């Protein structure tokens, strides 16, 4: 089996790079993954997977941080011009850019799911020769959209894995589900897929990420450091007035926001674990001689556990309300994203650790957990749902050399990580019956 698998991986190595560079060039940020989704759907369909797409796998009301209707329409048109496969587009129209592909081996066994994400970031990519994607002609052609987190690689890995699993179908048992998720950045997309029930039948779950400061060639079998998070936009609305002639008639939204910002950063720490608060954006006011009637704040809270994040979030709500009262202004809070904290299932992590150590010599080292903080991830929604149903879930990280940190305009990775990831994930799928018999 080992040699055959290596041969199959070898055959798709070039294709992995082609996919990755194509997705990188036509980067699409969250809920705009129209072109990417049509290409993914077409490939999986041609391989013989049964597909569920769009509204079948995304619950409309559970989507967070959705762009405006107009922006969605414009981006869909942009995707068509850039080669989106129009026969698939109706499924994804309106920001339903998710796909679940199922391979039913016809043999008894459990259901194993892999999740990859497909979105780029709202970022302008470096367009100078020292940045390899530019030098080699595949940097983003879309302004303010860039794959600076490696999700282009994740999508390519998902497609590569689909090829390998199909090819080795006779050696597999049960069902395999490949989940292609939109809008991970800002933790906006996963919840809508979980609420559509896409992992309700899943016994074993794996989400992946490349990079994250893990050394080249290393595999982390169970990232356990994700912070729970809540992202909100707050709008204050006051009353404008002449600042010289009638300042007493104004109600000052700018001051409410400024007072809230200071209050938010003064929320106490938590004795049971780390917490974060950030006011990342504060925009207010209209002119020098006008009492500001409008302010916008973009805020995020985080916590080591769901409870700690909840604590920070509740404090946040009361400070926002208090600041509004101080200035007699109105306010509105919009939920833009959220993720949970989730610990990987220890026996599942142990199994992956043992199998990969034995069967994946491409990995220079295999470790069970991640030492450094990892930010937040909405794959945790999938993990929590699978675990709540009695299944096993984990989050793998494939280390690779990076040209710059994640979310930087010069981000790039060593593309060899993709075939290592496909080999590792296929190995786990092929050995899953060993887990079931232990
Ligand atoms: Zn990211
Ligand atoms: Zn990412």
Tab-separated table of C-alpha atoms and ligand atoms in Angstrom:
chain	number	residue	atom	x	y	z
A	1	UNK	CA	0.000	0.000	0.000
A	2	UNK	CA	2.799	2.402	0.963
A	3	UNK	CA	4.517	2.405	-2.416
A	4	UNK	CA	1.281	2.667	-4.360
A	5	UNK	CA	0.230	5.660	-2.280
A	6	UNK	CA	3.563	7.362	-2.908
A	7	UNK	CA	3.132	6.831	-6.640
A	8	UNK	CA	-0.342	8.346	-6.597
A	9	UNK	CA	0.919	11.359	-4.650
A	10	UNK	CA	3.752	11.822	-7.111
A	11	UNK	CA	1.255	11.941	-9.960
A	12	UNK	CA	-0.684	14.866	-8.497
A	13	UNK	CA	2.242	16.923	-7.178
A	14	UNK	CA	2.310	19.263	-10.166
A	15	UNK	CA	-1.467	19.581	-10.140
A	16	UNK	CA	-1.383	20.609	-6.469
A	17	UNK	CA	0.880	23.498	-7.367
A	18	UNK	CA	-1.285	24.443	-10.365
A	19	UNK	CA	-4.447	24.544	-8.264
A	20	UNK	CA	-2.784	26.492	-5.501
A	21	UNK	CA	-1.375	29.087	-7.882
A	22	UNK	CA	-4.664	29.438	-9.711
A	23	UNK	CA	-6.585	30.017	-6.471
A	24	UNK	CA	-3.850	32.364	-5.312
A	25	UNK	CA	-3.992	34.418	-8.503
A	26	UNK	CA	-7.793	34.699	-8.384
A	27	UNK	CA	-7.968	35.270	-4.615
A	28	UNK	CA	-11.521	35.639	-3.278
A	29	UNK	CA	-12.257	36.771	0.249
A	30	UNK	CA	-14.967	35.446	2.568
A	31	UNK	CA	-18.445	34.769	1.045
A	32	UNK	CA	-17.058	35.812	-2.372
A	33	UNK	CA	-15.480	32.407	-3.192
A	34	UNK	CA	-17.658	32.035	-6.314
A	35	UNK	CA	-14.950	31.135	-8.812
A	36	UNK	CA	-13.089	28.891	-6.379
A	37	UNK	CA	-16.268	27.021	-5.392
A	38	UNK	CA	-17.279	26.309	-8.996
A	39	UNK	CA	-13.846	24.876	-9.771
A	40	UNK	CA	-13.885	22.744	-6.612
A	41	UNK	CA	-17.415	21.491	-7.351
A	42	UNK	CA	-16.569	20.628	-10.937
A	43	UNK	CA	-13.444	18.707	-9.968
A	44	UNK	CA	-15.194	16.713	-7.237
A	45	UNK	CA	-18.139	15.956	-9.494
A	46	UNK	CA	-15.857	14.660	-12.235
A	47	UNK	CA	-14.128	12.425	-9.691
A	48	UNK	CA	-17.492	10.853	-8.849
A	49	UNK	CA	-18.168	12.324	-5.420
A	50	UNK	CA	-21.773	13.062	-4.532
A	51	UNK	CA	-22.105	16.769	-3.855
A	52	UNK	CA	-24.161	18.976	-1.610
A	53	UNK	CA	-23.722	22.656	-2.178
A	54	UNK	CA	-24.891	26.139	-1.316
A	55	UNK	CA	-28.106	26.299	0.698
A	56	UNK	CA	-28.011	22.529	1.284
A	57	UNK	CA	-24.882	22.942	3.397
A	58	UNK	CA	-25.129	26.555	4.616
A	59	UNK	CA	-27.858	27.849	6.908
A	60	UNK	CA	-28.568	31.374	5.687
A	61	UNK	CA	-29.352	32.968	9.065
A	62	UNK	CA	-26.261	31.493	10.706
A	63	UNK	CA	-23.871	33.219	8.314
A	64	UNK	CA	-21.891	35.961	10.036
A	65	UNK	CA	-20.181	39.035	8.625
A	66	UNK	CA	-21.966	38.714	5.296
A	67	UNK	CA	-21.115	41.468	2.779
A	68	UNK	CA	-23.902	43.600	1.274
A	69	UNK	CA	-26.232	42.204	-1.388
A	70	UNK	CA	-24.721	44.620	-3.883
A	71	UNK	CA	-21.151	43.560	-3.110
A	72	UNK	CA	-22.148	39.901	-3.463
A	73	UNK	CA	-23.658	40.586	-6.888
A	74	UNK	CA	-20.636	42.574	-8.059
A	75	UNK	CA	-18.253	39.855	-6.943
A	76	UNK	CA	-20.294	37.165	-8.653
A	77	UNK	CA	-19.990	39.122	-11.904
A	78	UNK	CA	-16.268	39.551	-11.300
A	79	UNK	CA	-15.967	35.778	-10.806
A	80	UNK	CA	-17.708	35.100	-14.123
A	81	UNK	CA	-15.255	37.360	-15.915
A	82	UNK	CA	-12.407	35.473	-14.253
A	83	UNK	CA	-13.492	32.065	-15.454
A	84	UNK	CA	-15.986	30.791	-12.868
A	85	UNK	CA	-17.763	27.713	-14.273
A	86	UNK	CA	-21.210	29.196	-14.779
A	87	UNK	CA	-23.088	25.876	-14.731
A	88	UNK	CA	-22.214	25.535	-11.020
A	89	UNK	CA	-22.674	29.182	-10.077
A	90	UNK	CA	-26.423	29.150	-9.253
A	91	UNK	CA	-25.708	26.914	-6.228
A	92	UNK	CA	-23.384	29.506	-4.711
A	93	UNK	CA	-25.164	32.699	-5.726
A	94	UNK	CA	-25.847	35.187	-2.926
A	95	UNK	CA	-22.980	34.032	-0.696
A	96	UNK	CA	-23.611	30.318	-0.224
A	97	UNK	CA	-20.103	29.307	-1.236
A	98	UNK	CA	-19.768	25.968	0.577
A	99	UNK	CA	-19.452	22.386	-0.689
A	100	UNK	CA	-19.634	18.974	0.968
A	101	UNK	CA	-18.465	16.039	-1.159
A	102	UNK	CA	-19.147	12.488	-0.011
A	103	UNK	CA	-17.391	9.299	-1.052
A	104	UNK	CA	-19.435	6.251	-0.068
A	105	UNK	CA	-17.218	3.178	-0.261
A	106	UNK	CA	-20.268	0.927	-0.033
A	107	UNK	CA	-18.566	-0.960	2.779
A	108	UNK	CA	-19.595	-0.747	6.413
A	109	UNK	CA	-17.594	1.593	8.575
A	110	UNK	CA	-17.641	4.988	10.165
A	111	UNK	CA	-17.843	8.434	8.621
A	112	UNK	CA	-14.623	10.429	8.459
A	113	UNK	CA	-14.707	14.134	7.572
A	114	UNK	CA	-11.947	16.505	6.486
A	115	UNK	CA	-12.509	20.249	6.489
A	116	UNK	CA	-10.561	22.826	4.465
A	117	UNK	CA	-11.257	26.536	4.051
A	118	UNK	CA	-11.170	28.490	0.776
A	119	UNK	CA	-11.205	32.221	1.547
A	120	UNK	CA	-8.590	34.926	1.068
A	121	UNK	CA	-8.072	38.025	3.209
A	122	UNK	CA	-9.035	41.658	2.670
A	123	UNK	CA	-5.467	42.653	1.930
A	124	UNK	CA	-3.481	44.052	-1.000
A	125	UNK	CA	-0.749	41.639	-2.072
A	126	UNK	CA	2.807	42.861	-2.447
A	127	UNK	CA	3.510	43.447	-6.137
A	128	UNK	CA	7.301	43.648	-6.116
A	129	UNK	CA	9.911	41.213	-7.406
A	130	UNK	CA	11.106	40.116	-3.984
A	131	UNK	CA	7.690	38.506	-3.439
A	132	UNK	CA	7.731	35.101	-5.203
A	133	UNK	CA	4.039	35.011	-6.219
A	134	UNK	CA	4.600	38.301	-8.046
A	135	UNK	CA	7.980	37.317	-9.500
A	136	UNK	CA	6.509	34.050	-10.811
A	137	UNK	CA	3.318	35.624	-12.089
A	138	UNK	CA	0.649	34.264	-9.793
A	139	UNK	CA	0.074	37.070	-7.293
A	140	UNK	CA	-3.518	38.179	-6.747
A	141	UNK	CA	-5.205	40.005	-9.606
A	142	UNK	CA	-7.995	41.139	-7.274
A	143	UNK	CA	-7.456	44.375	-5.378
A	144	UNK	CA	-7.845	44.083	-1.623
A	145	UNK	CA	-7.999	40.283	-1.762
A	146	UNK	CA	-5.021	38.070	-1.045
A	147	UNK	CA	-4.364	34.517	0.069
A	148	UNK	CA	-2.123	35.472	2.967
A	149	UNK	CA	-3.074	32.638	5.289
A	150	UNK	CA	-2.542	29.594	3.070
A	151	UNK	CA	-6.185	28.720	2.401
A	152	UNK	CA	-5.302	28.493	-1.312
A	153	UNK	CA	-3.028	25.634	-0.268
A	154	UNK	CA	-5.778	24.110	1.891
A	155	UNK	CA	-8.212	24.088	-1.052
A	156	UNK	CA	-5.555	22.448	-3.261
A	157	UNK	CA	-4.857	19.879	-0.524
A	158	UNK	CA	-8.593	19.108	-0.329
A	159	UNK	CA	-8.749	18.490	-4.078
A	160	UNK	CA	-5.552	16.445	-4.037
A	161	UNK	CA	-6.912	14.329	-1.192
A	162	UNK	CA	-10.141	13.818	-3.149
A	163	UNK	CA	-8.105	12.406	-6.050
A	164	UNK	CA	-6.076	10.061	-3.854
A	165	UNK	CA	-9.034	8.752	-1.867
A	166	UNK	CA	-10.985	8.051	-5.029
A	167	UNK	CA	-8.034	6.201	-6.491
A	168	UNK	CA	-7.629	4.101	-3.355
A	169	UNK	CA	-11.349	3.676	-2.755
A	170	UNK	CA	-11.109	-0.142	-2.710
A	171	UNK	CA	-8.847	0.091	0.367
A	172	UNK	CA	-11.245	2.361	2.268
A	173	UNK	CA	-14.326	1.629	4.350
A	174	UNK	CA	-17.372	3.608	5.445
A	175	UNK	CA	-17.921	7.121	4.157
A	176	UNK	CA	-15.601	10.046	3.669
A	177	UNK	CA	-16.809	13.628	3.609
A	178	UNK	CA	-14.755	16.512	2.273
A	179	UNK	CA	-15.955	19.869	3.563
A	180	UNK	CA	-14.938	23.036	1.679
A	181	UNK	CA	-15.809	25.986	3.909
A	182	UNK	CA	-16.158	29.670	3.036
A	183	UNK	CA	-15.296	32.693	5.174
A	184	UNK	CA	-13.013	31.288	7.863
A	185	UNK	CA	-11.227	34.632	8.197
A	186	UNK	CA	-13.081	36.630	10.812
A	187	UNK	CA	-14.544	33.276	11.959
A	188	UNK	CA	-17.758	33.765	9.973
A	189	UNK	CA	-18.516	30.636	7.965
A	190	UNK	CA	-18.236	27.417	10.000
A	191	UNK	CA	-21.260	27.963	12.219
A	192	UNK	CA	-23.588	28.165	9.211
A	193	UNK	CA	-22.369	24.780	7.939
A	194	UNK	CA	-22.591	23.162	11.367
A	195	UNK	CA	-26.153	24.456	11.755
A	196	UNK	CA	-27.016	22.997	8.351
A	197	UNK	CA	-26.087	19.642	9.910
A	198	UNK	CA	-23.112	18.769	7.705
A	199	UNK	CA	-21.209	16.969	10.483
A	200	UNK	CA	-24.172	15.463	12.333
A	201	UNK	CA	-23.334	11.995	10.961
A	202	UNK	CA	-19.566	12.321	11.383
A	203	UNK	CA	-17.656	9.951	13.689
A	204	UNK	CA	-14.139	11.250	13.031
A	205	UNK	CA	-13.262	14.825	12.136
A	206	UNK	CA	-10.051	16.544	11.021
A	207	UNK	CA	-9.493	20.212	10.169
A	208	UNK	CA	-6.124	21.394	8.890
A	209	UNK	CA	-3.893	24.439	8.619
A	210	UNK	CA	-0.429	24.956	7.207
A	211	UNK	CA	2.248	27.189	8.662
A	212	UNK	CA	1.330	28.846	11.988
A	213	UNK	CA	5.031	29.039	12.964
A	214	UNK	CA	5.337	25.256	13.133
A	215	UNK	CA	8.794	24.191	11.840
A	216	UNK	CA	9.154	22.881	8.293
A	217	UNK	CA	8.178	19.217	8.024
A	218	UNK	CA	6.617	18.983	11.477
A	219	UNK	CA	3.061	17.779	12.102
A	220	UNK	CA	1.019	18.904	15.098
A	221	UNK	CA	-1.656	16.237	15.692
A	222	UNK	CA	-3.908	18.190	18.025
A	223	UNK	CA	-3.826	21.980	18.228
A	224	UNK	CA	-5.300	22.774	21.628
A	225	UNK	CA	-4.610	26.491	21.849
A	226	UNK	CA	-7.449	28.138	19.985
A	227	UNK	CA	-9.077	31.038	21.769
A	228	UNK	CA	-12.842	31.473	21.830
A	229	UNK	CA	-13.754	34.761	20.187
A	230	UNK	CA	-16.603	37.140	19.422
A	231	UNK	CA	-16.403	39.851	16.736
A	232	UNK	CA	-18.851	42.753	16.759
A	233	UNK	CA	-19.438	46.028	14.973
A	234	UNK	CA	-20.867	48.796	17.149
A	235	UNK	CA	-22.547	51.861	15.692
A	236	UNK	CA	-23.302	54.925	17.815
A	237	UNK	CA	-25.832	57.408	16.508
A	238	UNK	CA	-26.192	60.860	18.049
A	239	UNK	CA	-27.375	64.238	16.826
A	240	UNK	CA	-25.261	66.660	14.815
A	241	UNK	CA	-25.264	70.374	15.648
A	242	UNK	CA	-23.234	73.542	15.061
A	243	UNK	CA	-20.257	73.200	17.389
A	244	UNK	CA	-19.925	76.983	17.782
A	245	UNK	CA	-23.495	78.223	17.720
A	246	UNK	CA	-25.502	75.373	19.316
A	247	UNK	CA	-23.216	72.704	20.801
A	248	UNK	CA	-25.824	71.943	23.498
A	249	UNK	CA	-28.167	70.608	20.811
A	250	UNK	CA	-25.707	67.922	19.731
A	251	UNK	CA	-25.365	64.376	21.008
A	252	UNK	CA	-21.807	63.258	20.567
A	253	UNK	CA	-21.316	59.795	19.069
A	254	UNK	CA	-17.549	60.244	18.757
A	255	UNK	CA	-17.154	60.792	22.491
A	256	UNK	CA	-19.317	57.764	23.276
A	257	UNK	CA	-17.077	55.607	21.086
A	258	UNK	CA	-13.882	57.099	22.523
A	259	UNK	CA	-15.076	56.515	26.087
A	260	UNK	CA	-16.121	52.979	25.189
A	261	UNK	CA	-12.701	52.254	23.629
A	262	UNK	CA	-10.890	53.254	26.813
A	263	UNK	CA	-13.362	51.383	29.003
A	264	UNK	CA	-13.062	48.238	26.910
A	265	UNK	CA	-9.295	48.140	27.193
A	266	UNK	CA	-9.689	48.452	30.963
A	267	UNK	CA	-11.718	45.242	31.362
A	268	UNK	CA	-9.986	43.196	34.066
A	269	UNK	CA	-7.889	40.133	33.194
A	270	UNK	CA	-9.231	36.708	34.150
A	271	UNK	CA	-7.594	34.506	36.777
A	272	UNK	CA	-8.452	31.256	34.994
A	273	UNK	CA	-6.743	31.921	31.693
A	274	UNK	CA	-5.751	34.354	29.017
A	275	UNK	CA	-8.121	36.881	27.538
A	276	UNK	CA	-7.960	39.526	24.831
A	277	UNK	CA	-9.846	42.641	23.816
A	278	UNK	CA	-9.175	44.798	20.793
A	279	UNK	CA	-10.844	47.865	19.380
A	280	UNK	CA	-9.408	47.567	15.891
A	281	UNK	CA	-11.347	50.321	14.166
A	282	UNK	CA	-12.860	53.583	15.396
A	283	UNK	CA	-14.280	55.911	12.776
A	284	UNK	CA	-16.306	58.938	13.772
A	285	UNK	CA	-17.313	62.437	12.873
A	286	UNK	CA	-17.874	64.373	9.700
A	287	UNK	CA	-16.384	67.859	9.982
A	288	UNK	CA	-14.392	70.190	12.238
A	289	UNK	CA	-17.323	72.367	13.259
A	290	UNK	CA	-19.972	69.653	13.564
A	291	UNK	CA	-20.886	67.722	16.710
A	292	UNK	CA	-20.288	64.122	15.526
A	293	UNK	CA	-23.516	62.173	15.153
A	294	UNK	CA	-21.978	58.896	14.011
A	295	UNK	CA	-19.269	56.494	15.159
A	296	UNK	CA	-18.326	52.963	14.139
A	297	UNK	CA	-16.200	50.571	16.175
A	298	UNK	CA	-14.946	47.122	15.201
A	299	UNK	CA	-14.230	45.084	18.291
A	300	UNK	CA	-13.150	41.553	19.118
A	301	UNK	CA	-12.968	39.670	22.394
A	302	UNK	CA	-11.120	36.419	23.003
A	303	UNK	CA	-10.674	33.944	25.840
A	304	UNK	CA	-8.850	30.694	26.548
A	305	UNK	CA	-12.193	29.050	27.278
A	306	UNK	CA	-15.713	29.797	26.112
A	307	UNK	CA	-16.478	30.974	29.682
A	308	UNK	CA	-13.611	33.482	29.768
A	309	UNK	CA	-14.591	34.874	26.368
A	310	UNK	CA	-18.204	35.100	27.611
A	311	UNK	CA	-16.993	37.098	30.631
A	312	UNK	CA	-15.078	39.568	28.458
A	313	UNK	CA	-17.981	39.818	26.045
A	314	UNK	CA	-20.521	40.607	28.781
A	315	UNK	CA	-18.272	43.304	30.200
A	316	UNK	CA	-17.949	44.661	26.659
A	317	UNK	CA	-21.731	44.908	26.269
A	318	UNK	CA	-22.187	46.846	29.495
A	319	UNK	CA	-19.361	49.270	28.670
A	320	UNK	CA	-20.856	49.959	25.225
A	321	UNK	CA	-24.232	50.606	26.822
A	322	UNK	CA	-22.725	52.769	29.575
A	323	UNK	CA	-20.839	54.934	27.097
A	324	UNK	CA	-24.041	55.453	25.101
A	325	UNK	CA	-25.850	56.624	28.249
A	326	UNK	CA	-23.058	59.050	29.105
A	327	UNK	CA	-23.604	60.878	25.804
A	328	UNK	CA	-27.337	60.180	25.378
A	329	UNK	CA	-26.776	58.488	22.041
A	330	UNK	CA	-28.319	55.367	20.488
A	331	UNK	CA	-26.297	52.310	19.637
A	332	UNK	CA	-26.543	49.122	17.641
A	333	UNK	CA	-24.442	45.945	17.921
A	334	UNK	CA	-23.969	43.582	15.007
A	335	UNK	CA	-22.442	40.124	15.439
A	336	UNK	CA	-19.769	39.725	12.729
A	337	UNK	CA	-18.064	36.478	13.671
A	338	UNK	CA	-17.506	33.964	16.443
A	339	UNK	CA	-15.537	30.850	17.305
A	340	UNK	CA	-15.314	28.553	20.282
A	341	UNK	CA	-12.395	27.022	22.080
A	342	UNK	CA	-12.219	23.283	21.577
A	343	UNK	CA	-9.849	20.614	22.804
A	344	UNK	CA	-8.952	17.770	20.441
A	345	UNK	CA	-10.022	14.226	21.355
A	346	UNK	CA	-6.992	12.607	23.074
A	347	UNK	CA	-7.398	9.040	21.720
A	348	UNK	CA	-7.881	10.338	18.182
A	349	UNK	CA	-4.742	12.483	18.544
A	350	UNK	CA	-2.837	9.416	19.840
A	351	UNK	CA	-3.985	7.353	16.868
A	352	UNK	CA	-2.909	10.012	14.358
A	353	UNK	CA	0.393	10.418	16.182
A	354	UNK	CA	1.145	6.689	15.967
A	355	UNK	CA	-0.001	6.219	12.372
A	356	UNK	CA	1.869	9.198	10.986
A	357	UNK	CA	5.066	8.348	12.850
A	358	UNK	CA	4.933	4.882	11.339
A	359	UNK	CA	3.709	5.646	7.828
A	360	UNK	CA	4.682	9.171	6.857
A	361	UNK	CA	8.485	9.406	6.660
A	362	UNK	CA	8.069	12.719	4.807
A	363	UNK	CA	7.354	14.324	8.188
A	364	UNK	CA	10.538	15.365	9.976
A	365	UNK	CA	8.794	15.254	13.337
A	366	UNK	CA	5.367	14.569	14.779
A	367	UNK	CA	4.170	16.216	17.989
A	368	UNK	CA	0.860	15.974	19.813
A	369	UNK	CA	0.189	19.580	20.760
A	370	UNK	CA	1.136	23.148	19.908
A	371	UNK	CA	3.092	25.220	22.396
A	372	UNK	CA	2.560	28.746	21.080
A	373	UNK	CA	-0.774	30.623	21.006
A	374	UNK	CA	-2.726	30.010	17.807
A	375	UNK	CA	-5.337	32.756	17.573
A	376	UNK	CA	-8.863	31.605	16.833
A	377	UNK	CA	-10.445	29.173	14.366
A	378	UNK	CA	-14.059	28.510	13.569
A	379	UNK	CA	-13.317	24.842	12.805
A	380	UNK	CA	-13.912	24.612	16.553
A	381	UNK	CA	-17.673	24.714	15.815
A	382	UNK	CA	-17.324	21.521	13.789
A	383	UNK	CA	-15.143	19.951	16.479
A	384	UNK	CA	-17.569	20.770	19.280
A	385	UNK	CA	-20.557	19.404	17.319
A	386	UNK	CA	-18.768	16.144	16.425
A	387	UNK	CA	-17.643	15.649	20.026
A	388	UNK	CA	-21.124	16.445	21.370
A	389	UNK	CA	-22.455	13.601	19.191
A	390	UNK	CA	-19.903	11.188	20.647
A	391	UNK	CA	-17.378	11.472	17.801
A	392	UNK	CA	-13.676	12.275	17.772
A	393	UNK	CA	-12.257	15.535	16.463
A	394	UNK	CA	-8.908	17.192	16.025
A	395	UNK	CA	-7.039	19.967	14.255
A	396	UNK	CA	-3.789	19.248	12.424
A	397	UNK	CA	-1.059	21.750	11.601
A	398	UNK	CA	1.498	21.097	8.864
A	399	UNK	CA	4.667	23.078	9.469
A	400	UNK	CA	6.261	24.845	6.547
A	401	UNK	CA	8.704	27.615	5.867
A	402	UNK	CA	6.988	30.982	5.420
A	403	UNK	CA	8.315	34.048	3.620
A	404	UNK	CA	6.425	36.325	6.039
A	405	UNK	CA	3.913	35.898	8.831
A	406	UNK	CA	0.275	35.025	8.248
A	407	UNK	CA	-1.882	37.983	7.151
A	408	UNK	CA	1.188	39.838	5.835
A	409	UNK	CA	1.241	41.143	2.242
A	410	UNK	CA	4.390	39.064	1.538
A	411	UNK	CA	3.030	35.776	2.918
A	412	UNK	CA	4.029	32.696	0.941
A	413	UNK	CA	4.801	29.077	1.831
A	414	UNK	CA	6.891	26.137	0.619
A	415	UNK	CA	4.517	24.323	-1.723
A	416	UNK	CA	6.006	20.925	-0.843
A	417	UNK	CA	3.878	21.022	2.301
A	418	UNK	CA	0.821	20.245	0.154
A	419	UNK	CA	1.889	16.773	-0.915
A	420	UNK	CA	3.049	15.964	2.618
A	421	UNK	CA	-0.397	16.992	3.866
A	422	UNK	CA	-2.229	14.923	1.247
A	423	UNK	CA	-0.080	11.889	2.051
A	424	UNK	CA	-0.658	12.306	5.786
A	425	UNK	CA	-4.425	12.723	5.484
A	426	UNK	CA	-4.750	9.818	3.048
A	427	UNK	CA	-2.677	7.661	5.397
A	428	UNK	CA	-5.047	8.407	8.255
A	429	UNK	CA	-8.075	7.520	6.107
A	430	UNK	CA	-6.496	4.290	4.874
A	431	UNK	CA	-5.622	3.177	8.418
A	432	UNK	CA	-8.886	4.196	10.052
A	433	UNK	CA	-10.112	0.557	10.260
A	434	UNK	CA	-7.136	-0.079	12.607
A	435	UNK	CA	-8.579	2.492	15.012
A	436	UNK	CA	-12.002	0.919	14.910
A	437	UNK	CA	-10.638	-2.515	15.761
A	438	UNK	CA	-8.529	-1.346	18.717
B	1	LIG	ZN1	-5.878	33.661	8.730
B	2	LIG	ZN1	-6.020	30.575	8.134
